[in-house]
């Protein structure tokens, strides 16, 4: 389709020895030199390096290249690198193509290198220049969840000078942290930590707090979200008010900080939770400790001055049977903390912690574990198998694995260290924002190592336990990270939109609306008057679902047109 | 005899074990014998060989599968016991009584030693269709109900009840052979596979869409270990509960023991029905539906029911500790609820618990009855 003859430069990368160890790169370069349109064919040890990129720039200038092919690694690695190099030499970055001869050839087998190279050349000859697009960003953010993560993130964004709307489903701020009595390892009061934070949020001139509220609808894209917020109707399903005339908030970034639920120990019936009143969860214990600090007795109807209190860790965590194979990260410290507090309240109490492992990581963690044992709290290794009634008490049936003997230990109170799970009522949020989950049910971050707060959806960020179990310091750190990432588009004022999008040829469009139904991003829309589909180039991610679905073949995928793909196939078949 | 550990570790995926202790912790015989399954798994992981002869307690396992149910890493500890028993069986080092039972199953299709020709004698005067003529439901009687005099009335009661409900059923008569559930658990894999093949072929030729069993052991193996595609396998309590719900069985309005007479009944969950196959509600539904029955629960019910020590070959092997039988503790627990009747749904539980009642001198206080016996008494 080019009006002037294509002048293609092709570069076969050795990738050190990654490719050259199995592929004869010189022979491939020689083969490539013979392909139609190719004027320059080279092989080089590291194309992504500075000299490698310089080679491309130099050839573009000296040989007047108007197309570039790099046969190397996966485009996911270095497509941006080579596009930038071309751009620097004045060539439109979308006239660069790659052939993956590393992951798809050298690393798996050798055959097919020539076919891939020929196919990349065939396609690049038909590529057209595309323009990068910038869109303006609404200067404001929305935070979903008024717990610790939500509040910390909101404060950072507000302090940076942007308005923040904070949506909270309950009637108060503070989330799960507000249910805690003390925090480890300092054992300081949580109320004292939280109250100033809440006060700061409520009084901040840039933060608008919406209580008893749920997000009802989300439209738009990064930089230009339109979020409808209504009152909460059904706590269990998270359903919000669906009536019309609900307020719509325009924001540039969204942070999801919806927090967690605790595991319901009724799913492990052998522990008798729900049958025996003296079997409780760590969350319930936290409430008891809070009440006891104001004078109530910790264990009512105490028979003896030296009550027996047992903690069982890993309830609903590290457990394939209940579908939670992961470790909930905080329970070892929570248990140590509560054991410490019980011993403070009842010095004569016999406190035992039943464990499989002790994971008291973090600053002060191991030292706290040492302190707790010094207070006489006994750690016995063995995951309790079942709990039975013993008169007014219960008995824990377990094996002490270090003794190698079955044991039965009576207790007046048993505390189950329940794990964290993704909240049951966030499915609606996940659907509205199109957020994927990891296999453990929590929201999925974009990369487990390098992108902990980004999601697959541009402009939507994660903070706190909704992304995975974590303690207060990690929650605060992640909330600040999310705020920082959310501020980037707000501070820049514009965002780049994807260039390789779908385009409708309106003369061919029959207005059937199937593209509208099939698009996961809500990009196509039927024009109300003319009944043809128009695709919002900023919402479109170029996935191709609409083009495949369109019965009139009216949709053209830029950078992946039918002619280009067919040319690729022909080249492969012929080689 | 030294067994090389690495292959078994691979096959049984023992590397999944994190030594948490839930298995040994929940093992009902661990507290009265030296059997420590967690420790055995560890030994398999760290040592190149396991001397199986040094572990006679391997025969104590009842295969209640509490360890399998509790394991949080999806390791199946009891399968190690079975695999090690397999090694002992192959080398012929097994308790005599187990050898006798296995030989009888091989020769006469049942462990009692009584001839195959007498297998259908339990039916007495009852006329029961031969399944081989074709039927919708295959009534698989099982070895103990066929041959044991205490259990034969239950087999008859089920036949009569099915007839009363209008079910089209038949039995295999003398062609019926042991289901093999206990055979596999005793480690005799060759005999088990032979039984599976022969029985499956027999069931296929009958062509019934449903199999109902008296014993939860037969139910367990047909449902989970045979590959009977397209055949629904049910325990009799599931079928009876469904028939009651459908209104196909009518109980006497005056109740089992006469007008206004109520007896306190408690139910013992059999391991192979409850713990392993999660059938907890149907037996209770039946008991609750019988007029005159006042159902109370023991503390150790459902998933924590205390094994009667009848499974895993224990009916033919006393084990290493004869004094503290779990059945003794169990009947005491039943009596402590104030119950007059201990209801069961498994022939092994019936026999072991009844034995325990006698030994503990509780005959005046507690009577062991199968649910089928109560149903039979209650029907019009």
Short mmCIF file of N, CA and C in Angstrom, two decimals, chain A residues 433-497:
data_model
loop_
_atom_site.label_atom_id
_atom_site.label_comp_id
_atom_site.label_asym_id
_atom_site.label_seq_id
_atom_site.Cartn_x
_atom_site.Cartn_y
_atom_site.Cartn_z
N UNK A 433 -14.92 -2.30 36.96
CA UNK A 433 -13.60 -1.80 36.59
C UNK A 433 -12.84 -2.78 35.71
N UNK A 434 -13.43 -3.96 35.49
CA UNK A 434 -12.81 -5.00 34.66
C UNK A 434 -11.46 -5.40 35.24
N UNK A 435 -11.44 -5.60 36.56
CA UNK A 435 -10.20 -5.96 37.22
C UNK A 435 -10.07 -7.47 37.34
N UNK A 436 -8.94 -8.01 36.86
CA UNK A 436 -8.74 -9.46 37.03
C UNK A 436 -8.30 -9.80 38.46
N UNK A 437 -8.52 -11.09 38.82
CA UNK A 437 -8.10 -11.55 40.14
C UNK A 437 -6.97 -12.55 39.97
N UNK A 438 -6.13 -12.68 41.01
CA UNK A 438 -5.17 -13.78 40.99
C UNK A 438 -5.89 -15.03 41.48
N UNK A 439 -5.21 -16.18 41.42
CA UNK A 439 -5.90 -17.44 41.73
C UNK A 439 -6.35 -17.49 43.18
N UNK A 440 -5.78 -16.63 44.05
CA UNK A 440 -6.22 -16.65 45.44
C UNK A 440 -7.41 -15.73 45.68
N UNK A 441 -7.95 -15.12 44.63
CA UNK A 441 -9.16 -14.32 44.78
C UNK A 441 -8.91 -12.84 44.99
N UNK A 442 -7.69 -12.46 45.35
CA UNK A 442 -7.41 -11.02 45.53
C UNK A 442 -7.22 -10.36 44.17
N UNK A 443 -7.30 -9.03 44.15
CA UNK A 443 -7.11 -8.33 42.88
C UNK A 443 -5.69 -8.52 42.37
N UNK A 444 -5.56 -8.63 41.05
CA UNK A 444 -4.27 -8.96 40.45
C UNK A 444 -3.48 -7.71 40.09
N UNK A 445 -2.26 -7.64 40.60
CA UNK A 445 -1.38 -6.53 40.25
C UNK A 445 -0.77 -6.81 38.88
N UNK A 446 -0.27 -5.78 38.24
CA UNK A 446 0.20 -5.95 36.87
C UNK A 446 1.44 -6.83 36.78
N UNK A 447 2.35 -6.69 37.74
CA UNK A 447 3.52 -7.58 37.77
C UNK A 447 3.85 -7.84 39.23
N UNK A 448 4.07 -9.10 39.59
CA UNK A 448 4.21 -9.40 41.02
C UNK A 448 5.43 -8.75 41.65
N UNK A 449 6.46 -8.47 40.85
CA UNK A 449 7.67 -7.88 41.41
C UNK A 449 7.75 -6.38 41.18
N UNK A 450 7.56 -5.98 39.93
CA UNK A 450 7.89 -4.60 39.55
C UNK A 450 6.71 -3.64 39.48
N UNK A 451 5.47 -4.16 39.43
CA UNK A 451 4.32 -3.26 39.33
C UNK A 451 3.28 -3.66 40.39
N UNK A 452 3.57 -3.40 41.66
CA UNK A 452 2.69 -3.87 42.72
C UNK A 452 1.38 -3.10 42.87
N UNK A 453 1.30 -1.89 42.34
CA UNK A 453 0.06 -1.13 42.51
C UNK A 453 -0.71 -0.92 41.21
N UNK A 454 -0.08 -1.22 40.08
CA UNK A 454 -0.80 -1.05 38.81
C UNK A 454 -1.69 -2.24 38.53
N UNK A 455 -2.71 -2.02 37.69
CA UNK A 455 -3.56 -3.14 37.27
C UNK A 455 -3.54 -3.19 35.75
N UNK A 456 -4.23 -4.18 35.20
CA UNK A 456 -4.31 -4.31 33.75
C UNK A 456 -5.09 -3.16 33.13
N UNK A 457 -5.81 -2.41 33.97
CA UNK A 457 -6.60 -1.29 33.48
C UNK A 457 -5.85 0.01 33.77
N UNK A 458 -5.47 0.72 32.72
CA UNK A 458 -4.74 1.98 32.93
C UNK A 458 -5.55 2.93 33.79
N UNK A 459 -4.89 3.56 34.74
CA UNK A 459 -5.56 4.56 35.56
C UNK A 459 -6.23 4.01 36.79
N UNK A 460 -6.23 2.67 36.95
CA UNK A 460 -6.82 2.06 38.14
C UNK A 460 -5.70 1.40 38.93
N UNK A 461 -5.61 1.74 40.23
CA UNK A 461 -4.51 1.26 41.05
C UNK A 461 -5.05 0.55 42.28
N UNK A 462 -4.18 -0.28 42.88
CA UNK A 462 -4.59 -1.07 44.04
C UNK A 462 -3.81 -0.64 45.27
N UNK A 463 -4.48 -0.69 46.42
CA UNK A 463 -3.78 -0.40 47.67
C UNK A 463 -4.36 -1.24 48.80
N UNK A 464 -3.48 -1.81 49.61
CA UNK A 464 -3.95 -2.51 50.80
C UNK A 464 -4.29 -3.98 50.58
N UNK A 465 -5.07 -4.52 51.50
CA UNK A 465 -5.33 -5.97 51.51
C UNK A 465 -6.19 -6.46 50.36
N UNK A 466 -6.79 -5.56 49.61
CA UNK A 466 -7.59 -6.05 48.48
C UNK A 466 -6.69 -6.69 47.43
N UNK A 467 -5.38 -6.35 47.50
CA UNK A 467 -4.42 -6.92 46.56
C UNK A 467 -3.76 -8.17 47.13
N UNK A 468 -3.86 -8.35 48.46
CA UNK A 468 -3.25 -9.50 49.11
C UNK A 468 -3.05 -9.20 50.58
N UNK A 469 -2.97 -10.24 51.40
CA UNK A 469 -2.86 -10.00 52.85
C UNK A 469 -1.59 -9.23 53.19
N UNK A 470 -1.72 -8.26 54.06
CA UNK A 470 -0.55 -7.53 54.51
C UNK A 470 -0.86 -6.81 55.80
N UNK A 471 0.23 -6.38 56.51
CA UNK A 471 0.02 -5.71 57.78
C UNK A 471 -0.03 -4.19 57.58
N UNK A 472 -0.09 -3.47 58.72
CA UNK A 472 -0.26 -2.02 58.64
C UNK A 472 0.91 -1.32 57.92
N UNK A 473 2.18 -1.60 58.28
CA UNK A 473 3.26 -0.90 57.57
C UNK A 473 3.25 -1.13 56.06
N UNK A 474 2.98 -2.39 55.64
CA UNK A 474 2.96 -2.68 54.22
C UNK A 474 1.76 -2.03 53.55
N UNK A 475 0.63 -1.96 54.26
CA UNK A 475 -0.55 -1.32 53.71
C UNK A 475 -0.28 0.16 53.47
N UNK A 476 0.31 0.80 54.45
CA UNK A 476 0.60 2.23 54.31
C UNK A 476 1.57 2.46 53.16
N UNK A 477 2.60 1.62 53.10
CA UNK A 477 3.58 1.77 52.01
C UNK A 477 2.92 1.61 50.66
N UNK A 478 2.06 0.60 50.53
CA UNK A 478 1.43 0.37 49.24
C UNK A 478 0.43 1.49 48.90
N UNK A 479 -0.25 2.01 49.93
CA UNK A 479 -1.20 3.10 49.67
C UNK A 479 -0.46 4.32 49.14
N UNK A 480 0.70 4.59 49.75
CA UNK A 480 1.49 5.74 49.28
C UNK A 480 1.99 5.49 47.86
N UNK A 481 2.35 4.25 47.58
CA UNK A 481 2.81 3.91 46.22
C UNK A 481 1.68 4.09 45.22
N UNK A 482 0.50 3.66 45.61
CA UNK A 482 -0.66 3.80 44.71
C UNK A 482 -0.97 5.26 44.46
N UNK A 483 -0.87 6.07 45.54
CA UNK A 483 -1.12 7.51 45.38
C UNK A 483 -0.11 8.12 44.42
N UNK A 484 1.12 7.70 44.59
CA UNK A 484 2.18 8.21 43.73
C UNK A 484 1.92 7.86 42.27
N UNK A 485 1.55 6.62 42.01
CA UNK A 485 1.26 6.21 40.63
C UNK A 485 0.02 6.91 40.10
N UNK A 486 -0.97 7.07 40.98
CA UNK A 486 -2.21 7.73 40.54
C UNK A 486 -1.97 9.20 40.22
N UNK A 487 -0.96 9.77 40.88
CA UNK A 487 -0.67 11.20 40.66
C UNK A 487 0.01 11.44 39.31
N UNK A 488 0.66 10.42 38.76
CA UNK A 488 1.43 10.64 37.52
C UNK A 488 0.56 11.23 36.41
N UNK A 489 -0.56 10.58 36.04
CA UNK A 489 -1.37 11.22 34.98
C UNK A 489 -1.92 12.57 35.41
N UNK A 490 -2.26 12.71 36.69
CA UNK A 490 -2.84 13.96 37.15
C UNK A 490 -1.83 15.11 37.03
N UNK A 491 -0.58 14.81 37.38
CA UNK A 491 0.44 15.85 37.33
C UNK A 491 0.86 16.18 35.90
N UNK A 492 0.90 15.15 35.06
CA UNK A 492 1.31 15.40 33.67
C UNK A 492 0.24 16.17 32.90
N UNK A 493 -1.00 15.91 33.29
CA UNK A 493 -2.09 16.62 32.63
C UNK A 493 -2.59 15.93 31.37
N UNK A 494 -1.79 15.03 30.79
CA UNK A 494 -2.25 14.30 29.59
C UNK A 494 -1.79 12.85 29.70
N UNK A 495 -2.48 11.97 28.92
CA UNK A 495 -2.03 10.58 28.80
C UNK A 495 -1.96 10.21 27.33
N UNK A 496 -1.10 9.22 27.06
CA UNK A 496 -0.98 8.70 25.70
C UNK A 496 -2.00 7.59 25.50
N UNK A 497 -2.68 7.64 24.37
CA UNK A 497 -3.62 6.56 24.08
C UNK A 497 -2.99 5.58 23.10
#
